[in-house]
mmCIF file of C-alpha atoms in Angstrom:
data_model
loop_
_atom_site.group_PDB
_atom_site.id
_atom_site.type_symbol
_atom_site.label_atom_id
_atom_site.label_comp_id
_atom_site.label_asym_id
_atom_site.label_seq_id
_atom_site.Cartn_x
_atom_site.Cartn_y
_atom_site.Cartn_z
ATOM 1 C CA TYR A 285 16.639 32.167 -20.362
ATOM 2 C CA VAL A 286 16.911 34.167 -23.258
ATOM 3 C CA LEU A 287 19.862 36.057 -21.875
ATOM 4 C CA MET A 288 21.142 32.750 -20.172
ATOM 5 C CA CYS A 289 21.387 31.824 -23.751
ATOM 6 C CA LEU A 290 23.564 34.197 -24.651
ATOM 7 C CA VAL A 291 25.718 33.945 -22.313
ATOM 8 C CA ILE A 292 27.127 30.501 -22.560
ATOM 9 C CA THR A 293 27.494 31.078 -26.495
ATOM 10 C CA GLY A 294 29.604 33.656 -25.853
ATOM 11 C CA MET A 295 31.396 31.961 -23.244
ATOM 12 C CA GLN A 296 32.189 28.937 -25.531
ATOM 13 C CA SER A 297 31.131 27.678 -28.805
ATOM 14 C CA TYR A 298 27.748 26.306 -28.785
ATOM 15 C CA ASP A 299 28.906 22.947 -30.179
ATOM 16 C CA GLN A 300 31.459 22.717 -27.016
ATOM 17 C CA ILE A 301 28.404 22.526 -24.563
ATOM 18 C CA ASP A 302 28.043 20.180 -22.086
ATOM 19 C CA LEU A 303 24.398 18.983 -22.001
ATOM 20 C CA HIS A 304 24.418 17.552 -18.481
ATOM 21 C CA ALA A 305 26.296 20.848 -16.482
ATOM 22 C CA PRO A 306 26.319 23.478 -19.071
ATOM 23 C CA PHE A 307 27.278 26.269 -16.687
ATOM 24 C CA SER A 308 29.380 24.751 -14.564
ATOM 25 C CA VAL A 309 31.862 23.393 -17.555
ATOM 26 C CA ALA A 310 31.572 26.775 -19.448
ATOM 27 C CA PHE A 311 33.103 28.536 -16.446
ATOM 28 C CA GLN A 312 35.342 25.453 -15.384
ATOM 29 C CA ASN A 313 37.007 25.997 -19.252
ATOM 30 C CA ILE A 314 37.319 29.762 -18.625
ATOM 31 C CA GLY A 315 39.426 29.042 -15.868
ATOM 32 C CA LEU A 316 36.965 30.168 -13.419
ATOM 33 C CA GLY A 317 37.043 27.045 -10.952
ATOM 34 C CA TRP A 318 35.409 29.122 -7.844
ATOM 35 C CA ALA A 319 32.286 30.246 -10.276
ATOM 36 C CA ASP A 320 31.853 26.383 -11.158
ATOM 37 C CA LYS A 321 31.882 25.321 -7.309
ATOM 38 C CA ILE A 322 29.163 28.242 -7.113
ATOM 39 C CA VAL A 323 26.985 27.708 -9.992
ATOM 40 C CA ALA A 324 26.931 23.657 -9.099
ATOM 41 C CA ALA A 325 26.113 24.133 -5.447
ATOM 42 C CA GLY A 326 23.190 26.731 -6.938
ATOM 43 C CA ALA A 327 21.537 24.156 -9.569
ATOM 44 C CA LEU A 328 21.562 21.655 -6.616
ATOM 45 C CA ALA A 329 19.944 23.491 -4.078
ATOM 46 C CA GLY A 330 17.406 24.321 -7.100
ATOM 47 C CA ILE A 331 16.606 20.555 -7.755
ATOM 48 C CA VAL A 332 16.003 19.783 -3.965
ATOM 49 C CA THR A 333 13.849 22.496 -3.516
ATOM 50 C CA SER A 334 12.132 21.833 -6.528
ATOM 51 C CA LEU A 335 11.611 17.626 -5.852
ATOM 52 C CA LEU A 336 10.570 18.222 -2.154
ATOM 53 C CA GLY A 337 7.606 21.311 -3.184
ATOM 54 C CA SER A 338 6.870 18.350 -5.926
ATOM 55 C CA LEU A 339 6.524 15.848 -3.343
ATOM 56 C CA LEU A 340 5.279 17.802 -0.386
ATOM 57 C CA GLY A 341 2.419 18.941 -3.195
ATOM 58 C CA GLN A 342 1.330 15.247 -3.766
ATOM 59 C CA ALA A 343 0.932 14.908 -0.278
ATOM 60 C CA ARG A 344 -2.025 17.507 -0.148
ATOM 61 C CA ILE A 345 -3.755 16.149 -2.951
ATOM 62 C CA TYR A 346 -3.937 12.985 -1.438
ATOM 63 C CA VAL A 347 -5.247 14.522 1.646
ATOM 64 C CA THR A 348 -7.986 16.335 -0.630
ATOM 65 C CA LEU A 349 -8.735 13.222 -2.317
ATOM 66 C CA GLY A 350 -9.387 11.623 0.970
ATOM 67 C CA ARG A 351 -11.329 13.886 2.146
ATOM 68 C CA GLN A 352 -13.795 13.713 -0.818
ATOM 69 C CA TYR A 353 -13.586 9.331 -0.384
ATOM 70 C CA LEU A 354 -11.944 9.310 -4.140
ATOM 71 C CA LEU A 355 -8.944 7.670 -2.461
ATOM 72 C CA PRO A 356 -9.044 5.717 1.270
ATOM 73 C CA PRO A 357 -9.964 7.782 3.960
ATOM 74 C CA TRP A 358 -6.273 7.437 5.941
ATOM 75 C CA LEU A 359 -5.027 9.456 3.860
ATOM 76 C CA ALA A 360 -6.549 12.336 4.424
ATOM 77 C CA ARG A 361 -4.944 12.199 8.622
ATOM 78 C CA VAL A 362 -3.347 15.500 9.485
ATOM 79 C CA ASN A 363 -1.186 15.151 12.491
ATOM 80 C CA PRO A 364 -2.806 17.211 15.058
ATOM 81 C CA SER A 365 0.411 19.068 16.805
ATOM 82 C CA THR A 366 1.843 19.858 13.642
ATOM 83 C CA GLY A 367 -0.960 19.864 10.892
ATOM 84 C CA THR A 368 0.659 17.723 8.452
ATOM 85 C CA PRO A 369 -0.369 15.004 6.747
ATOM 86 C CA GLN A 370 1.583 11.705 7.649
ATOM 87 C CA ASN A 371 0.018 9.125 5.885
ATOM 88 C CA ALA A 372 -0.035 11.666 2.576
ATOM 89 C CA THR A 373 3.213 12.223 3.263
ATOM 90 C CA TYR A 374 4.699 8.807 3.895
ATOM 91 C CA LEU A 375 3.010 7.536 0.681
ATOM 92 C CA THR A 376 4.370 9.985 -1.891
ATOM 93 C CA MET A 377 7.777 9.685 -0.104
ATOM 94 C CA CYS A 378 7.779 5.633 -0.584
ATOM 95 C CA THR A 379 6.318 6.100 -4.442
ATOM 96 C CA ALA A 380 8.749 8.160 -5.397
ATOM 97 C CA GLY A 381 11.622 6.051 -3.804
ATOM 98 C CA PHE A 382 10.625 2.913 -5.035
ATOM 99 C CA LEU A 383 10.059 4.462 -8.618
ATOM 100 C CA ALA A 384 13.542 6.092 -8.092
ATOM 101 C CA LEU A 385 15.269 2.836 -7.206
ATOM 102 C CA PHE A 386 13.731 0.468 -9.483
ATOM 103 C CA LEU A 387 13.093 2.643 -12.727
ATOM 104 C CA ASP A 388 15.867 4.289 -15.017
ATOM 105 C CA ILE A 389 15.963 7.827 -15.064
ATOM 106 C CA GLU A 390 15.545 7.939 -18.423
ATOM 107 C CA VAL A 391 12.222 5.966 -18.254
ATOM 108 C CA LEU A 392 11.481 8.054 -15.297
ATOM 109 C CA ALA A 393 11.808 11.300 -17.523
ATOM 110 C CA GLU A 394 9.889 9.728 -20.306
ATOM 111 C CA LEU A 395 7.437 8.910 -17.567
ATOM 112 C CA VAL A 396 6.704 12.247 -16.185
ATOM 113 C CA SER A 397 6.771 13.953 -20.230
ATOM 114 C CA ILE A 398 4.220 11.920 -21.181
ATOM 115 C CA GLY A 399 2.257 12.972 -17.289
ATOM 116 C CA THR A 400 2.799 16.175 -18.047
ATOM 117 C CA LEU A 401 0.954 16.107 -21.575
ATOM 118 C CA VAL A 402 -1.547 14.049 -20.643
ATOM 119 C CA VAL A 403 -2.704 16.407 -17.937
ATOM 120 C CA PHE A 404 -2.478 19.514 -19.772
ATOM 121 C CA ALA A 405 -4.876 17.844 -22.309
ATOM 122 C CA MET A 406 -7.035 17.198 -19.731
ATOM 123 C CA VAL A 407 -7.029 20.184 -18.365
ATOM 124 C CA CYS A 408 -7.510 22.090 -22.018
ATOM 125 C CA SER A 409 -10.439 19.280 -22.039
ATOM 126 C CA GLY A 410 -11.515 20.944 -19.530
ATOM 127 C CA VAL A 411 -11.062 24.333 -20.317
ATOM 128 C CA LEU A 412 -12.871 23.350 -23.737
ATOM 129 C CA PHE A 413 -16.459 21.611 -21.729
ATOM 130 C CA ARG A 414 -16.647 24.554 -18.684
ATOM 131 C CA ARG A 415 -16.244 27.056 -22.397
ATOM 132 C CA TYR A 416 -19.759 25.473 -24.114
ATOM 133 C CA TYR A 417 -21.598 23.046 -21.555
ATOM 134 C CA VAL A 418 -24.323 25.227 -19.436
ATOM 135 C CA ARG A 419 -25.896 23.223 -16.950
ATOM 136 C CA GLY A 420 -30.014 22.742 -17.378
ATOM 137 C CA GLU A 421 -29.534 23.796 -21.588
ATOM 138 C CA GLY A 422 -28.617 22.458 -24.362
ATOM 139 C CA GLU A 423 -27.906 18.910 -26.022
ATOM 140 C CA PRO A 424 -27.237 16.034 -23.478
ATOM 141 C CA MET A 425 -23.731 14.951 -21.878
ATOM 142 C CA ARG A 426 -22.423 12.206 -23.964
ATOM 143 C CA PRO A 427 -22.239 14.245 -27.536
ATOM 144 C CA VAL A 428 -20.235 16.797 -25.331
ATOM 145 C CA LEU A 429 -18.408 14.241 -23.766
ATOM 146 C CA LEU A 430 -17.692 12.280 -27.307
ATOM 147 C CA ARG A 431 -16.382 15.095 -28.620
ATOM 148 C CA LEU A 432 -13.661 15.779 -25.592
ATOM 149 C CA LEU A 433 -12.593 12.151 -25.699
ATOM 150 C CA ALA A 434 -12.382 12.718 -29.663
ATOM 151 C CA ILE A 435 -10.235 15.872 -29.103
ATOM 152 C CA ILE A 436 -8.117 13.312 -26.402
ATOM 153 C CA VAL A 437 -7.442 11.112 -28.456
ATOM 154 C CA THR A 438 -6.483 12.241 -31.615
ATOM 155 C CA SER A 439 -4.112 14.816 -29.779
#
């Protein structure tokens, strides 16, 4: 990232950098139209790959939760011929499509940021819990959970 920042600030002044497509516009401004197309195609391929990886990963999480009966068991069904979780994939794709269709992109970006922050806070709290809790020893679970809840609320 540091090298990319150095390259783009070497190509043009920092106050002229386009926030939506910085490298594509920077190459266009210095007269390299062919590089502009390559950068735009690479960015598009990267975004599509990232989205598909995230959506398919979410389907696998639904399958695991369905197998443990934390979600309806029909989400755990896997196609016998292909080995893919069809029900979970359909649910994930329909949910993502619904959100993309009816919510503004700024709202979605804020929701993703908030969700990521909550997940990181929960993981950090879980690490703290596992660090200090020993099964069968020490104080009961309730005070430890109250302390973790206080940490989560204050963060």
